[in-house]
Amino acid sequence: QVRLVESGGGSVQAGGSLRLSCATSGYTYSSGCMGWFRQAPGKEREGVAAIDSDGSTSYVDSVKGRFTISRDNAKNTLSLQMNSLKPEDTAMYYCAADPDDAIFAMGWATYEYNYWGQGTQVTVSS
């Protein structure tokens, strides 16, 4: 059974940093595409960042230069380093994984991944 568990969320002031982690189990971690998504109250889910099995990364424009996605195959962990946080980054953040590496090029932000975590809340105050 595949399980994804996020951690690292919290409350910070604007300009601060947080590091989100997603621990995986039951999943062939080194393969496929993994991503971070977020959903704010009253808004649609948004793709934040993705990384494929080769380590190629992609980001939504609003976080480029501030967020960094990475994966540690030895620890089966996906991370999202978030710097220079803004109030508009406030949302529930979810990690997602799919064995199909091709989705990274096909449209990682809108693809319906096979596996999802339960989410971790990030709140940024002004």
mmCIF file of N, CA and C in Angstrom:
data_model
loop_
_atom_site.group_PDB
_atom_site.id
_atom_site.type_symbol
_atom_site.label_atom_id
_atom_site.label_comp_id
_atom_site.label_asym_id
_atom_site.label_seq_id
_atom_site.Cartn_x
_atom_site.Cartn_y
_atom_site.Cartn_z
ATOM 1 N N GLN A 1 0.837 -1.187 0.000
ATOM 2 C CA GLN A 1 0.000 0.000 0.000
ATOM 3 C C GLN A 1 0.881 1.249 0.000
ATOM 4 N N VAL A 2 0.624 2.142 -0.936
ATOM 5 C CA VAL A 2 1.397 3.374 -1.046
ATOM 6 C C VAL A 2 0.884 4.394 -0.046
ATOM 7 N N ARG A 3 1.823 5.031 0.625
ATOM 8 C CA ARG A 3 1.447 6.051 1.603
ATOM 9 C C ARG A 3 2.379 7.242 1.451
ATOM 10 N N LEU A 4 1.797 8.439 1.418
ATOM 11 C CA LEU A 4 2.548 9.681 1.370
ATOM 12 C C LEU A 4 2.141 10.516 2.580
ATOM 13 N N VAL A 5 3.112 10.967 3.348
ATOM 14 C CA VAL A 5 2.820 11.734 4.562
ATOM 15 C C VAL A 5 3.628 13.029 4.548
ATOM 16 N N GLU A 6 2.914 14.144 4.523
ATOM 17 C CA GLU A 6 3.565 15.455 4.521
ATOM 18 C C GLU A 6 3.826 15.938 5.947
ATOM 19 N N SER A 7 4.854 16.768 6.076
ATOM 20 C CA SER A 7 5.148 17.409 7.345
ATOM 21 C C SER A 7 5.889 18.710 7.072
ATOM 22 N N GLY A 8 6.021 19.534 8.096
ATOM 23 C CA GLY A 8 6.807 20.754 7.972
ATOM 24 C C GLY A 8 6.009 22.030 7.818
ATOM 25 N N GLY A 9 4.695 21.910 7.713
ATOM 26 C CA GLY A 9 3.890 23.112 7.600
ATOM 27 C C GLY A 9 3.868 23.894 8.907
ATOM 28 N N GLY A 10 3.324 25.089 8.854
ATOM 29 C CA GLY A 10 3.241 25.913 10.046
ATOM 30 C C GLY A 10 2.870 27.329 9.703
ATOM 31 N N SER A 11 3.047 28.204 10.685
ATOM 32 C CA SER A 11 2.722 29.616 10.516
ATOM 33 C C SER A 11 3.993 30.438 10.570
ATOM 34 N N VAL A 12 4.174 31.294 9.587
ATOM 35 C CA VAL A 12 5.347 32.163 9.537
ATOM 36 C C VAL A 12 4.927 33.555 9.083
ATOM 37 N N GLN A 13 5.778 34.507 9.321
ATOM 38 C CA GLN A 13 5.533 35.853 8.818
ATOM 39 C C GLN A 13 6.065 35.969 7.395
ATOM 40 N N ALA A 14 5.528 36.921 6.691
ATOM 41 C CA ALA A 14 5.981 37.163 5.323
ATOM 42 C C ALA A 14 7.493 37.373 5.308
ATOM 43 N N GLY A 15 8.124 36.759 4.307
ATOM 44 C CA GLY A 15 9.573 36.822 4.202
ATOM 45 C C GLY A 15 10.275 35.642 4.843
ATOM 46 N N GLY A 16 9.545 34.869 5.615
ATOM 47 C CA GLY A 16 10.121 33.721 6.283
ATOM 48 C C GLY A 16 10.252 32.507 5.385
ATOM 49 N N SER A 17 10.707 31.405 5.982
ATOM 50 C CA SER A 17 10.950 30.177 5.230
ATOM 51 C C SER A 17 10.346 28.978 5.945
ATOM 52 N N LEU A 18 9.982 27.999 5.163
ATOM 53 C CA LEU A 18 9.558 26.704 5.667
ATOM 54 C C LEU A 18 10.096 25.630 4.735
ATOM 55 N N ARG A 19 10.275 24.439 5.276
ATOM 56 C CA ARG A 19 10.678 23.302 4.456
ATOM 57 C C ARG A 19 9.668 22.190 4.657
ATOM 58 N N LEU A 20 8.990 21.838 3.603
ATOM 59 C CA LEU A 20 8.025 20.747 3.639
ATOM 60 C C LEU A 20 8.703 19.448 3.243
ATOM 61 N N SER A 21 8.273 18.378 3.871
ATOM 62 C CA SER A 21 8.780 17.049 3.530
ATOM 63 C C SER A 21 7.612 16.119 3.262
ATOM 64 N N CYS A 22 7.856 15.145 2.406
ATOM 65 C CA CYS A 22 6.855 14.131 2.097
ATOM 66 C C CYS A 22 7.545 12.780 2.166
ATOM 67 N N ALA A 23 7.204 12.027 3.194
ATOM 68 C CA ALA A 23 7.777 10.690 3.366
ATOM 69 C C ALA A 23 6.902 9.676 2.643
ATOM 70 N N THR A 24 7.540 8.793 1.884
ATOM 71 C CA THR A 24 6.776 7.817 1.111
ATOM 72 C C THR A 24 7.075 6.406 1.582
ATOM 73 N N SER A 25 6.107 5.538 1.427
ATOM 74 C CA SER A 25 6.288 4.120 1.703
ATOM 75 C C SER A 25 5.456 3.327 0.722
ATOM 76 N N GLY A 26 5.916 2.129 0.397
ATOM 77 C CA GLY A 26 5.190 1.282 -0.535
ATOM 78 C C GLY A 26 5.238 1.767 -1.961
ATOM 79 N N TYR A 27 6.160 2.669 -2.271
ATOM 80 C CA TYR A 27 6.223 3.263 -3.603
ATOM 81 C C TYR A 27 7.648 3.155 -4.122
ATOM 82 N N THR A 28 7.792 2.811 -5.406
ATOM 83 C CA THR A 28 9.117 2.763 -6.013
ATOM 84 C C THR A 28 9.588 4.186 -6.201
ATOM 85 N N TYR A 29 10.198 4.702 -5.159
ATOM 86 C CA TYR A 29 10.413 6.137 -5.041
ATOM 87 C C TYR A 29 11.274 6.716 -6.146
ATOM 88 N N SER A 30 12.260 5.976 -6.597
ATOM 89 C CA SER A 30 13.217 6.534 -7.545
ATOM 90 C C SER A 30 12.633 6.725 -8.939
ATOM 91 N N SER A 31 11.451 6.192 -9.182
ATOM 92 C CA SER A 31 10.867 6.318 -10.513
ATOM 93 C C SER A 31 9.680 7.262 -10.486
ATOM 94 N N GLY A 32 9.268 7.671 -11.674
ATOM 95 C CA GLY A 32 8.048 8.447 -11.789
ATOM 96 C C GLY A 32 8.202 9.913 -11.483
ATOM 97 N N CYS A 33 7.084 10.583 -11.517
ATOM 98 C CA CYS A 33 7.012 12.033 -11.302
ATOM 99 C C CYS A 33 6.406 12.302 -9.930
ATOM 100 N N MET A 34 6.945 13.279 -9.236
ATOM 101 C CA MET A 34 6.409 13.684 -7.943
ATOM 102 C C MET A 34 6.213 15.189 -7.943
ATOM 103 N N GLY A 35 5.234 15.629 -7.203
ATOM 104 C CA GLY A 35 4.949 17.056 -7.215
ATOM 105 C C GLY A 35 4.360 17.563 -5.924
ATOM 106 N N TRP A 36 4.363 18.876 -5.803
ATOM 107 C CA TRP A 36 3.701 19.566 -4.699
ATOM 108 C C TRP A 36 2.564 20.403 -5.264
ATOM 109 N N PHE A 37 1.433 20.337 -4.606
ATOM 110 C CA PHE A 37 0.254 21.091 -4.985
ATOM 111 C C PHE A 37 -0.231 21.860 -3.762
ATOM 112 N N ARG A 38 -1.056 22.866 -4.002
ATOM 113 C CA ARG A 38 -1.626 23.606 -2.880
ATOM 114 C C ARG A 38 -3.050 24.015 -3.215
ATOM 115 N N GLN A 39 -3.816 24.189 -2.163
ATOM 116 C CA GLN A 39 -5.195 24.645 -2.335
ATOM 117 C C GLN A 39 -5.551 25.583 -1.200
ATOM 118 N N ALA A 40 -5.903 26.788 -1.566
ATOM 119 C CA ALA A 40 -6.353 27.778 -0.599
ATOM 120 C C ALA A 40 -7.874 27.736 -0.514
ATOM 121 N N PRO A 41 -8.445 28.157 0.594
ATOM 122 C CA PRO A 41 -9.905 28.135 0.741
ATOM 123 C C PRO A 41 -10.586 28.901 -0.387
ATOM 124 N N GLY A 42 -11.570 28.255 -1.002
ATOM 125 C CA GLY A 42 -12.319 28.898 -2.064
ATOM 126 C C GLY A 42 -11.629 28.937 -3.409
ATOM 127 N N LYS A 43 -10.452 28.326 -3.488
ATOM 128 C CA LYS A 43 -9.707 28.336 -4.746
ATOM 129 C C LYS A 43 -9.472 26.919 -5.243
ATOM 130 N N GLU A 44 -9.173 26.798 -6.522
ATOM 131 C CA GLU A 44 -8.872 25.500 -7.092
ATOM 132 C C GLU A 44 -7.465 25.056 -6.701
ATOM 133 N N ARG A 45 -7.271 23.762 -6.744
ATOM 134 C CA ARG A 45 -5.947 23.228 -6.475
ATOM 135 C C ARG A 45 -4.971 23.705 -7.542
ATOM 136 N N GLU A 46 -3.760 24.024 -7.119
ATOM 137 C CA GLU A 46 -2.743 24.570 -8.018
ATOM 138 C C GLU A 46 -1.469 23.754 -7.929
ATOM 139 N N GLY A 47 -0.910 23.431 -9.074
ATOM 140 C CA GLY A 47 0.390 22.770 -9.099
ATOM 141 C C GLY A 47 1.473 23.759 -8.751
ATOM 142 N N VAL A 48 2.335 23.411 -7.790
ATOM 143 C CA VAL A 48 3.382 24.311 -7.338
ATOM 144 C C VAL A 48 4.726 23.954 -7.974
ATOM 145 N N ALA A 49 5.085 22.684 -7.906
ATOM 146 C CA ALA A 49 6.379 22.251 -8.431
ATOM 147 C C ALA A 49 6.344 20.754 -8.676
ATOM 148 N N ALA A 50 7.191 20.300 -9.584
ATOM 149 C CA ALA A 50 7.284 18.877 -9.870
ATOM 150 C C ALA A 50 8.724 18.510 -10.181
ATOM 151 N N ILE A 51 9.021 17.217 -10.006
ATOM 152 C CA ILE A 51 10.358 16.714 -10.289
ATOM 153 C C ILE A 51 10.220 15.315 -10.879
ATOM 154 N N ASP A 52 10.983 15.028 -11.921
ATOM 155 C CA ASP A 52 10.886 13.696 -12.519
ATOM 156 C C ASP A 52 12.018 12.818 -12.010
ATOM 157 N N SER A 53 12.083 11.598 -12.524
ATOM 158 C CA SER A 53 13.055 10.634 -12.013
ATOM 159 C C SER A 53 14.494 11.028 -12.323
ATOM 160 N N ASP A 54 14.684 11.875 -13.333
ATOM 161 C CA ASP A 54 16.034 12.328 -13.678
ATOM 162 C C ASP A 54 16.451 13.564 -12.886
ATOM 163 N N GLY A 55 15.525 14.096 -12.095
ATOM 164 C CA GLY A 55 15.829 15.287 -11.312
ATOM 165 C C GLY A 55 15.476 16.594 -11.989
ATOM 166 N N SER A 56 14.866 16.528 -13.154
ATOM 167 C CA SER A 56 14.405 17.750 -13.806
ATOM 168 C C SER A 56 13.255 18.335 -13.000
ATOM 169 N N THR A 57 13.234 19.661 -12.912
ATOM 170 C CA THR A 57 12.230 20.324 -12.093
ATOM 171 C C THR A 57 11.443 21.351 -12.897
ATOM 172 N N SER A 58 10.266 21.641 -12.403
ATOM 173 C CA SER A 58 9.417 22.655 -13.025
ATOM 174 C C SER A 58 8.601 23.333 -11.934
ATOM 175 N N TYR A 59 8.327 24.624 -12.110
ATOM 176 C CA TYR A 59 7.638 25.405 -11.095
ATOM 177 C C TYR A 59 6.560 26.274 -11.717
ATOM 178 N N VAL A 60 5.544 26.543 -10.952
ATOM 179 C CA VAL A 60 4.574 27.545 -11.363
ATOM 180 C C VAL A 60 5.264 28.904 -11.266
ATOM 181 N N ASP A 61 4.898 29.820 -12.131
ATOM 182 C CA ASP A 61 5.607 31.103 -12.215
ATOM 183 C C ASP A 61 5.653 31.850 -10.882
ATOM 184 N N SER A 62 4.601 31.757 -10.108
ATOM 185 C CA SER A 62 4.499 32.553 -8.885
ATOM 186 C C SER A 62 5.502 32.149 -7.800
ATOM 187 N N VAL A 63 6.132 30.979 -7.935
ATOM 188 C CA VAL A 63 7.086 30.535 -6.906
ATOM 189 C C VAL A 63 8.508 30.422 -7.432
ATOM 190 N N LYS A 64 8.700 30.667 -8.711
ATOM 191 C CA LYS A 64 10.047 30.554 -9.294
ATOM 192 C C LYS A 64 11.010 31.506 -8.589
ATOM 193 N N GLY A 65 12.178 30.970 -8.242
ATOM 194 C CA GLY A 65 13.179 31.762 -7.544
ATOM 195 C C GLY A 65 13.001 31.776 -6.040
ATOM 196 N N ARG A 66 11.865 31.292 -5.555
ATOM 197 C CA ARG A 66 11.619 31.271 -4.108
ATOM 198 C C ARG A 66 11.518 29.853 -3.554
ATOM 199 N N PHE A 67 10.962 28.942 -4.325
ATOM 200 C CA PHE A 67 10.769 27.555 -3.886
ATOM 201 C C PHE A 67 11.734 26.630 -4.624
ATOM 202 N N THR A 68 12.138 25.560 -3.941
ATOM 203 C CA THR A 68 12.992 24.552 -4.555
ATOM 204 C C THR A 68 12.478 23.166 -4.193
ATOM 205 N N ILE A 69 12.191 22.363 -5.206
ATOM 206 C CA ILE A 69 11.755 20.990 -4.993
ATOM 207 C C ILE A 69 12.949 20.062 -5.139
ATOM 208 N N SER A 70 12.986 19.032 -4.305
ATOM 209 C CA SER A 70 14.078 18.068 -4.393
ATOM 210 C C SER A 70 13.579 16.712 -3.918
ATOM 211 N N ARG A 71 14.294 15.680 -4.333
ATOM 212 C CA ARG A 71 13.938 14.325 -3.890
ATOM 213 C C ARG A 71 15.192 13.616 -3.440
ATOM 214 N N ASP A 72 15.087 12.894 -2.337
ATOM 215 C CA ASP A 72 16.198 12.118 -1.792
ATOM 216 C C ASP A 72 15.818 10.663 -1.931
ATOM 217 N N ASN A 73 16.371 9.999 -2.936
ATOM 218 C CA ASN A 73 15.999 8.611 -3.199
ATOM 219 C C ASN A 73 16.433 7.678 -2.075
ATOM 220 N N ALA A 74 17.524 8.001 -1.407
ATOM 221 C CA ALA A 74 17.998 7.141 -0.317
ATOM 222 C C ALA A 74 17.047 7.176 0.877
ATOM 223 N N LYS A 75 16.411 8.328 1.085
ATOM 224 C CA LYS A 75 15.513 8.483 2.233
ATOM 225 C C LYS A 75 14.045 8.409 1.847
ATOM 226 N N ASN A 76 13.774 8.202 0.549
ATOM 227 C CA ASN A 76 12.383 8.146 0.068
ATOM 228 C C ASN A 76 11.599 9.378 0.484
ATOM 229 N N THR A 77 12.214 10.523 0.328
ATOM 230 C CA THR A 77 11.601 11.766 0.781
ATOM 231 C C THR A 77 11.612 12.815 -0.313
ATOM 232 N N LEU A 78 10.477 13.468 -0.471
ATOM 233 C CA LEU A 78 10.343 14.605 -1.365
ATOM 234 C C LEU A 78 10.293 15.852 -0.500
ATOM 235 N N SER A 79 10.979 16.906 -0.912
ATOM 236 C CA SER A 79 11.018 18.120 -0.113
ATOM 237 C C SER A 79 10.636 19.342 -0.944
ATOM 238 N N LEU A 80 10.205 20.374 -0.247
ATOM 239 C CA LEU A 80 9.937 21.666 -0.880
ATOM 240 C C LEU A 80 10.475 22.747 0.057
ATOM 241 N N GLN A 81 11.564 23.366 -0.333
ATOM 242 C CA GLN A 81 12.115 24.481 0.415
ATOM 243 C C GLN A 81 11.436 25.753 -0.047
ATOM 244 N N MET A 82 10.813 26.446 0.886
ATOM 245 C CA MET A 82 10.054 27.641 0.541
ATOM 246 C C MET A 82 10.673 28.846 1.244
ATOM 247 N N ASN A 83 11.198 29.769 0.467
ATOM 248 C CA ASN A 83 11.812 30.986 0.993
ATOM 249 C C ASN A 83 11.011 32.200 0.562
ATOM 250 N N SER A 84 11.263 33.317 1.226
ATOM 251 C CA SER A 84 10.594 34.582 0.891
ATOM 252 C C SER A 84 9.086 34.391 0.780
ATOM 253 N N LEU A 85 8.529 33.734 1.756
ATOM 254 C CA LEU A 85 7.101 33.418 1.714
ATOM 255 C C LEU A 85 6.244 34.674 1.728
ATOM 256 N N LYS A 86 5.128 34.582 1.034
ATOM 257 C CA LYS A 86 4.181 35.683 0.910
ATOM 258 C C LYS A 86 2.819 35.249 1.451
ATOM 259 N N PRO A 87 1.990 36.177 1.871
ATOM 260 C CA PRO A 87 0.653 35.786 2.343
ATOM 261 C C PRO A 87 -0.122 34.982 1.317
ATOM 262 N N GLU A 88 0.085 35.247 0.050
ATOM 263 C CA GLU A 88 -0.634 34.502 -0.990
ATOM 264 C C GLU A 88 -0.157 33.062 -1.131
ATOM 265 N N ASP A 89 0.901 32.680 -0.414
ATOM 266 C CA ASP A 89 1.332 31.284 -0.397
ATOM 267 C C ASP A 89 0.544 30.463 0.621
ATOM 268 N N THR A 90 -0.289 31.119 1.404
ATOM 269 C CA THR A 90 -1.098 30.426 2.406
ATOM 270 C C THR A 90 -2.029 29.429 1.740
ATOM 271 N N ALA A 91 -1.940 28.171 2.163
ATOM 272 C CA ALA A 91 -2.746 27.104 1.564
ATOM 273 C C ALA A 91 -2.442 25.787 2.270
ATOM 274 N N MET A 92 -3.246 24.789 1.957
ATOM 275 C CA MET A 92 -2.915 23.418 2.319
ATOM 276 C C MET A 92 -2.026 22.889 1.203
ATOM 277 N N TYR A 93 -0.900 22.315 1.579
ATOM 278 C CA TYR A 93 0.057 21.795 0.602
ATOM 279 C C TYR A 93 0.021 20.271 0.606
ATOM 280 N N TYR A 94 -0.020 19.714 -0.594
ATOM 281 C CA TYR A 94 -0.099 18.267 -0.763
ATOM 282 C C TYR A 94 1.052 17.779 -1.633
ATOM 283 N N CYS A 95 1.573 16.600 -1.305
ATOM 284 C CA CYS A 95 2.508 15.975 -2.230
ATOM 285 C C CYS A 95 1.758 14.891 -3.006
ATOM 286 N N ALA A 96 2.245 14.629 -4.187
ATOM 287 C CA ALA A 96 1.623 13.656 -5.070
ATOM 288 C C ALA A 96 2.699 12.887 -5.814
ATOM 289 N N ALA A 97 2.360 11.674 -6.194
ATOM 290 C CA ALA A 97 3.323 10.821 -6.898
ATOM 291 C C ALA A 97 2.609 9.969 -7.928
ATOM 292 N N ASP A 98 3.303 9.691 -9.001
ATOM 293 C CA ASP A 98 2.759 8.829 -10.040
ATOM 294 C C ASP A 98 3.904 8.086 -10.708
ATOM 295 N N PRO A 99 3.743 6.787 -10.955
ATOM 296 C CA PRO A 99 4.832 6.018 -11.560
ATOM 297 C C PRO A 99 5.152 6.423 -12.996
ATOM 298 N N ASP A 100 4.249 7.124 -13.639
ATOM 299 C CA ASP A 100 4.435 7.494 -15.044
ATOM 300 C C ASP A 100 5.277 8.757 -15.147
ATOM 301 N N ASP A 101 6.525 8.588 -15.522
ATOM 302 C CA ASP A 101 7.439 9.726 -15.627
ATOM 303 C C ASP A 101 7.024 10.685 -16.748
ATOM 304 N N ALA A 102 6.281 10.168 -17.709
ATOM 305 C CA ALA A 102 5.936 10.979 -18.878
ATOM 306 C C ALA A 102 5.054 12.171 -18.539
ATOM 307 N N ILE A 103 4.361 12.112 -17.415
ATOM 308 C CA ILE A 103 3.450 13.207 -17.100
ATOM 309 C C ILE A 103 4.193 14.499 -16.826
ATOM 310 N N PHE A 104 5.482 14.398 -16.507
ATOM 311 C CA PHE A 104 6.242 15.611 -16.240
ATOM 312 C C PHE A 104 6.233 16.516 -17.465
ATOM 313 N N ALA A 105 6.375 15.918 -18.650
ATOM 314 C CA ALA A 105 6.388 16.690 -19.880
ATOM 315 C C ALA A 105 4.985 16.929 -20.429
ATOM 316 N N MET A 106 4.055 16.062 -20.081
ATOM 317 C CA MET A 106 2.705 16.157 -20.656
ATOM 318 C C MET A 106 1.843 17.206 -19.970
ATOM 319 N N GLY A 107 2.196 17.549 -18.761
ATOM 320 C CA GLY A 107 1.372 18.518 -18.033
ATOM 321 C C GLY A 107 1.275 18.160 -16.573
ATOM 322 N N TRP A 108 2.370 18.254 -15.854
ATOM 323 C CA TRP A 108 2.427 17.789 -14.479
ATOM 324 C C TRP A 108 1.451 18.532 -13.575
ATOM 325 N N ALA A 109 1.150 19.771 -13.883
ATOM 326 C CA ALA A 109 0.326 20.573 -12.981
ATOM 327 C C ALA A 109 -1.146 20.217 -13.032
ATOM 328 N N THR A 110 -1.576 19.566 -14.091
ATOM 329 C CA THR A 110 -2.999 19.273 -14.233
ATOM 330 C C THR A 110 -3.299 17.787 -14.271
ATOM 331 N N TYR A 111 -2.282 16.985 -14.269
ATOM 332 C CA TYR A 111 -2.487 15.530 -14.320
ATOM 333 C C TYR A 111 -3.037 15.025 -12.996
ATOM 334 N N GLU A 112 -3.881 14.026 -13.074
ATOM 335 C CA GLU A 112 -4.451 13.429 -11.864
ATOM 336 C C GLU A 112 -3.532 12.306 -11.396
ATOM 337 N N TYR A 113 -2.639 12.630 -10.456
ATOM 338 C CA TYR A 113 -1.668 11.674 -9.945
ATOM 339 C C TYR A 113 -2.355 10.500 -9.246
ATOM 340 N N ASN A 114 -1.685 9.373 -9.223
ATOM 341 C CA ASN A 114 -2.252 8.180 -8.592
ATOM 342 C C ASN A 114 -2.271 8.274 -7.068
ATOM 343 N N TYR A 115 -1.261 8.893 -6.496
ATOM 344 C CA TYR A 115 -1.118 8.867 -5.046
ATOM 345 C C TYR A 115 -0.996 10.289 -4.486
ATOM 346 N N TRP A 116 -1.694 10.494 -3.375
ATOM 347 C CA TRP A 116 -1.716 11.815 -2.738
ATOM 348 C C TRP A 116 -1.549 11.679 -1.231
ATOM 349 N N GLY A 117 -0.914 12.687 -0.646
ATOM 350 C CA GLY A 117 -0.858 12.760 0.801
ATOM 351 C C GLY A 117 -2.076 13.481 1.355
ATOM 352 N N GLN A 118 -2.122 13.603 2.676
ATOM 353 C CA GLN A 118 -3.255 14.233 3.348
ATOM 354 C C GLN A 118 -3.106 15.739 3.477
ATOM 355 N N GLY A 119 -1.915 16.241 3.282
ATOM 356 C CA GLY A 119 -1.706 17.689 3.291
ATOM 357 C C GLY A 119 -1.117 18.215 4.580
ATOM 358 N N THR A 120 -0.459 19.368 4.459
ATOM 359 C CA THR A 120 0.073 20.087 5.601
ATOM 360 C C THR A 120 -0.208 21.580 5.383
ATOM 361 N N GLN A 121 -0.671 22.244 6.426
ATOM 362 C CA GLN A 121 -1.112 23.626 6.290
ATOM 363 C C GLN A 121 0.064 24.597 6.392
ATOM 364 N N VAL A 122 0.094 25.545 5.472
ATOM 365 C CA VAL A 122 1.074 26.633 5.507
ATOM 366 C C VAL A 122 0.304 27.943 5.603
ATOM 367 N N THR A 123 0.624 28.737 6.615
ATOM 368 C CA THR A 123 -0.033 30.029 6.812
ATOM 369 C C THR A 123 1.033 31.116 6.909
ATOM 370 N N VAL A 124 0.918 32.112 6.040
ATOM 371 C CA VAL A 124 1.886 33.206 6.008
ATOM 372 C C VAL A 124 1.150 34.499 6.349
ATOM 373 N N SER A 125 1.585 35.155 7.398
ATOM 374 C CA SER A 125 0.941 36.391 7.830
ATOM 375 C C SER A 125 1.756 37.601 7.377
ATOM 376 N N SER A 126 1.040 38.684 7.144
ATOM 377 C CA SER A 126 1.702 39.910 6.654
ATOM 378 C C SER A 126 2.194 40.772 7.800
#
